[in-house]
Tab-separated table of C-alpha atoms and ligand atoms in Angstrom:
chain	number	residue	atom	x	y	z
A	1	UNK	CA	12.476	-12.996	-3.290
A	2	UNK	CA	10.912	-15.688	-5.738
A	3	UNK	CA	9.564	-18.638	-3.571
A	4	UNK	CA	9.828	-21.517	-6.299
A	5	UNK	CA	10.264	-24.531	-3.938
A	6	UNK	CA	7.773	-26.406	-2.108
A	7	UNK	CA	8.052	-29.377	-0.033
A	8	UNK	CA	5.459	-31.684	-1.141
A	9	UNK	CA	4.506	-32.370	1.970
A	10	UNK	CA	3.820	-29.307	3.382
A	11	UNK	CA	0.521	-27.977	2.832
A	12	UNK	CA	0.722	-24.556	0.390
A	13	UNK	CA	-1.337	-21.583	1.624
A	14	UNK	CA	-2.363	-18.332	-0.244
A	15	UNK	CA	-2.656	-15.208	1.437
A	16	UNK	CA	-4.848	-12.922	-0.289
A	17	UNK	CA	-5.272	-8.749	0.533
A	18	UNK	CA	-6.775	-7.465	-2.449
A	19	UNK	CA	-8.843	-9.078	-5.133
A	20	UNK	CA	-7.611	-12.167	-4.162
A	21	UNK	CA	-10.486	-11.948	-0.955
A	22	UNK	CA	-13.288	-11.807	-3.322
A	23	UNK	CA	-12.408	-12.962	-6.825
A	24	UNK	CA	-10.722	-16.279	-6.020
A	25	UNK	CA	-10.775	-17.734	-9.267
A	26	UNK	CA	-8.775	-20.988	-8.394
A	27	UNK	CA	-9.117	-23.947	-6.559
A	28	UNK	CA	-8.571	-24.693	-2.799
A	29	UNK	CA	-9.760	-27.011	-0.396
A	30	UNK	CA	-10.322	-24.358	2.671
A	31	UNK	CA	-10.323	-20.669	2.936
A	32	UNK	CA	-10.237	-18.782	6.708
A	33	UNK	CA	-9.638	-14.928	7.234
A	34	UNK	CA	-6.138	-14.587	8.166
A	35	UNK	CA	-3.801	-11.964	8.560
A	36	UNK	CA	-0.074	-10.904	7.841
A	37	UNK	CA	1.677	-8.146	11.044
A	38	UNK	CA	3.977	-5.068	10.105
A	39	UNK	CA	2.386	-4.376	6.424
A	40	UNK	CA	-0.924	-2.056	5.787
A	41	UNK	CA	-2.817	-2.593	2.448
A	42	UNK	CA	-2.015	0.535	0.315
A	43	UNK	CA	-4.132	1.523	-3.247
A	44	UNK	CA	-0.532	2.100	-4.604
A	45	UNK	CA	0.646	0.071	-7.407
A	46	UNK	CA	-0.707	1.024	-10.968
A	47	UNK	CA	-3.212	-1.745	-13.299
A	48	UNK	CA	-2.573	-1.189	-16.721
A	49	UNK	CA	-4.106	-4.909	-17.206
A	50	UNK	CA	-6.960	-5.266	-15.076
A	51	UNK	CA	-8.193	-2.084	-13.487
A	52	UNK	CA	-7.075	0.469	-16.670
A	53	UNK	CA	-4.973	0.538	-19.359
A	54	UNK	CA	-1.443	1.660	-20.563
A	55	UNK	CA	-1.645	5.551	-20.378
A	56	UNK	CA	-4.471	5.226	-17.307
A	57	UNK	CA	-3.649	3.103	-15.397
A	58	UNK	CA	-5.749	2.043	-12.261
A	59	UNK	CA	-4.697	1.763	-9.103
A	60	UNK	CA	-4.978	-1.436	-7.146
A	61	UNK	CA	-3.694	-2.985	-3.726
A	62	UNK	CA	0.034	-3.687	-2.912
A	63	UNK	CA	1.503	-4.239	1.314
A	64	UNK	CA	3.995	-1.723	2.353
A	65	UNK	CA	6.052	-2.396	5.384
A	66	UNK	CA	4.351	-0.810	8.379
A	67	UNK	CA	5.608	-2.062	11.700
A	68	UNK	CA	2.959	-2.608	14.607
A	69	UNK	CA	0.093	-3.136	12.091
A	70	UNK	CA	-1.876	-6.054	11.344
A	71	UNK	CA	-3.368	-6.647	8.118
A	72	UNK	CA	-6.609	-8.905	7.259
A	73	UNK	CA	-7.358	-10.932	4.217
A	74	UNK	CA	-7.968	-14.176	3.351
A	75	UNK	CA	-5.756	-17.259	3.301
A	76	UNK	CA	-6.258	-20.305	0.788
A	77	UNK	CA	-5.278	-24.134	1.485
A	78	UNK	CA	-4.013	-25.629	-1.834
A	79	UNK	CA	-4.672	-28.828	-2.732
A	80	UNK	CA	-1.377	-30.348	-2.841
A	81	UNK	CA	-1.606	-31.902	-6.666
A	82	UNK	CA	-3.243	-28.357	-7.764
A	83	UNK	CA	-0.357	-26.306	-5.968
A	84	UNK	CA	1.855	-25.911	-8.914
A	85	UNK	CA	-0.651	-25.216	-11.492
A	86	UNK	CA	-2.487	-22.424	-9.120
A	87	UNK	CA	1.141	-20.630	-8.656
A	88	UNK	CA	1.279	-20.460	-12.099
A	89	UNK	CA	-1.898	-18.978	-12.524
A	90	UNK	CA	-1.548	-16.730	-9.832
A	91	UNK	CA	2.084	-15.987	-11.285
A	92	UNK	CA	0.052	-14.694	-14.859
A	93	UNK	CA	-2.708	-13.007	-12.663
A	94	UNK	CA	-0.590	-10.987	-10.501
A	95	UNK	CA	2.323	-10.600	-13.229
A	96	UNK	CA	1.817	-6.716	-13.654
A	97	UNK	CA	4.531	-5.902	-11.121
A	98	UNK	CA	3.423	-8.268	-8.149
A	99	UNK	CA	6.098	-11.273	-6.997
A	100	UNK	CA	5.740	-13.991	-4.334
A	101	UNK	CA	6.840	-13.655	-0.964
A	102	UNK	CA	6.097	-16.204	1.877
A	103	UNK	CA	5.108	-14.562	5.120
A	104	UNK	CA	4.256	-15.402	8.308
A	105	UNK	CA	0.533	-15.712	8.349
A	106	UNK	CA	-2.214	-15.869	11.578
A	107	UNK	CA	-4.716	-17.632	11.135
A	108	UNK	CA	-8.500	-16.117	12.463
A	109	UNK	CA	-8.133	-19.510	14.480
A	110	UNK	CA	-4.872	-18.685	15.937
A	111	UNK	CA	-2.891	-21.314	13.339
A	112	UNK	CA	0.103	-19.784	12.487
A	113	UNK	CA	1.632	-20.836	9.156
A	114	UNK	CA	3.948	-19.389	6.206
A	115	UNK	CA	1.427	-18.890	3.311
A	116	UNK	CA	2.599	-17.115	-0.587
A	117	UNK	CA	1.448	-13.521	-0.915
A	118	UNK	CA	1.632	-11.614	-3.976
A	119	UNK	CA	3.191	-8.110	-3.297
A	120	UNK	CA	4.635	-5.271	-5.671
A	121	UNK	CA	7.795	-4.287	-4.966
A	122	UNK	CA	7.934	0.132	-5.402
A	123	UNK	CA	10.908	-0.642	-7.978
A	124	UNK	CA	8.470	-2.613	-10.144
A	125	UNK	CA	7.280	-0.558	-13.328
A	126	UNK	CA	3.709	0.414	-12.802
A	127	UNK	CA	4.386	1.391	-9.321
A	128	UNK	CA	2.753	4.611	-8.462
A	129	UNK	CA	3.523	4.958	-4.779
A	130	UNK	CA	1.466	7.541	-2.233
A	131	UNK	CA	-0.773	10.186	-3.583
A	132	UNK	CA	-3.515	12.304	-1.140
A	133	UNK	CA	-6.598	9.879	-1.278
A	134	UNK	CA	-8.621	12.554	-3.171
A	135	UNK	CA	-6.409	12.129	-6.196
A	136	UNK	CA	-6.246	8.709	-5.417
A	137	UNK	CA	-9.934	8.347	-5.359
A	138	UNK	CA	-10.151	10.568	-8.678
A	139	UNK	CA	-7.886	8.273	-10.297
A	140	UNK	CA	-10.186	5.184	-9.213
A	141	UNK	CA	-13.156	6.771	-10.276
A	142	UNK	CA	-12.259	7.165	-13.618
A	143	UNK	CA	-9.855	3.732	-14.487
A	144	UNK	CA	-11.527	1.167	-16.270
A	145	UNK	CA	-9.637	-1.711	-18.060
A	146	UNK	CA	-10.251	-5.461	-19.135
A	147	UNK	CA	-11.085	-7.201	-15.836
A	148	UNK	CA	-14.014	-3.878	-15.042
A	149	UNK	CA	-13.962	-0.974	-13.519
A	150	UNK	CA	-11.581	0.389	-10.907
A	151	UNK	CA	-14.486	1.018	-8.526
A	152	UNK	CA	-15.808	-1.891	-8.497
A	153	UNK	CA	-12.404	-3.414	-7.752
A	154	UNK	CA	-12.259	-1.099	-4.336
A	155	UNK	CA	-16.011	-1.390	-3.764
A	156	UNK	CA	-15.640	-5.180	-3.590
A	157	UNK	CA	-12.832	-5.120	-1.423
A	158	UNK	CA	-14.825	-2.659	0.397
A	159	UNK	CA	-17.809	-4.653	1.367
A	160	UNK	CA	-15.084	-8.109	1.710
A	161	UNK	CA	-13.435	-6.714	4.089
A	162	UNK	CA	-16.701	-4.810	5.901
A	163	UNK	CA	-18.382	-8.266	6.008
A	164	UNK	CA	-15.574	-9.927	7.438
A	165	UNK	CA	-15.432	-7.679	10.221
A	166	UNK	CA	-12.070	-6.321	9.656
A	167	UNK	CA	-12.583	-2.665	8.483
A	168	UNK	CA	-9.150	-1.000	6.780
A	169	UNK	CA	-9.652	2.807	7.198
A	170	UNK	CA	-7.591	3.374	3.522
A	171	UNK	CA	-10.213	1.343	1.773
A	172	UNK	CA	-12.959	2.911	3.963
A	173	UNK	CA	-12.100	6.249	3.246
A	174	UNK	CA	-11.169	5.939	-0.411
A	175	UNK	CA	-15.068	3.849	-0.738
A	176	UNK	CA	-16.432	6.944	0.838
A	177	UNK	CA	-14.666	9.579	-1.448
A	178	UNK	CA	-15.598	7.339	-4.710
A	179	UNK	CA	-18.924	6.671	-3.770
A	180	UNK	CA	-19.310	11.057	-4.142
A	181	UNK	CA	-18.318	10.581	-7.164
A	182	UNK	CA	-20.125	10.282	-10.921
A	183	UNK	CA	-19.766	6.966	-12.209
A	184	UNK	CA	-17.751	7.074	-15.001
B	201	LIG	C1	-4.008	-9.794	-3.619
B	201	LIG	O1	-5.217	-9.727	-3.820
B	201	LIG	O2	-3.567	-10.447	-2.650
B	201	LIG	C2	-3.012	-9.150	-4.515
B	201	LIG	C3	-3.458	-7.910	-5.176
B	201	LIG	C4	-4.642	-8.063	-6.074
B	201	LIG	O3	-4.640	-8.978	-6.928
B	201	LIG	O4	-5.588	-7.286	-5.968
């Protein structure tokens, strides 16, 4: 579902789960933690833009439905006038298999609100769905691609996530298994 339509006078929220937490490279006028029920953050879409390259790819952050779990991040109030422009950027960002969907969203204040998330659906390209976290890991380890290295995307959203007091055991464990491992 493509959520094109705004009113005007609603205010637009972001939800971020992945690098959105700790490389928010756009403009808003408040940021809380927040979080979205029934999806778990999963290191399961492939970066052939960001995180590696066509032929080795990285693998990044997408939600997959999983009912009775919560999932933290970080949700962004747009300004208003900038809401357009951000979408679009966010649209260009995220364009390597992510599109919008507007979720319910819970606020670390206990707000709740619909705010945009940027999801990749498993019949998008670069989808490369579950894998045992030791390949997974591997994989990470050795991706690199225009925006840095694939570890330092998970060891970001490693330490985001560990200082916001909202651990995520996938990201813990996969930090652990690529910390083992040589920098590449
Ligand atoms: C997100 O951060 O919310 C989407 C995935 C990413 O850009 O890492």
């Amino acid at each position: 579902m493509r959520a094109n339509h705004y009113s005007v006078h609603e205010p637009l929220w972001i939800f971020g789960y992945g690098s959105l937490i700790w490389r928010a490279d756009f403009p808003y006028l408040e940021s809380r933690l927040a979080a979205i029920d029934g999806y778990a953050r999963r290191f399961w879409q492939g970066s052939t833009d960001h995180r590696g390259v066509p032929g080795a790819p990285g693998r990044v952050v997408t939600l997959v439905d999983a009912p009775g779990e919560r999932c933290w991040g970080r949700a962004y109030r747009l300004d208003p006038d900038q809401g357009a422009a951000v979408l679009a950027q966010l649209d260009h960002r995220e364009k390597n298999g992510y599109e919008r969907l507007r979720l319910a969203t819970l606020l670390d204040c206990g707000q709740r609100l619909h705010a945009v998330t940027y999801r990749a659906a498993t019949s998008n390209p670069h989808y490369l769905g579950p894998a045992s976290l030791q390949c997974i890991a591997a994989q990470i380890a050795a991706a690199h691609g225009p925006s840095g290295s694939n570890r330092e995307y998970l060891l970001e959203l490693q330490a985001a996530l560990a200082g916001s007091g909202h651990l995520d055991e996938h990201v813990e464990a996969l930090a652990r298994l690529v910390m083992a491992l040589p920098v590449a």
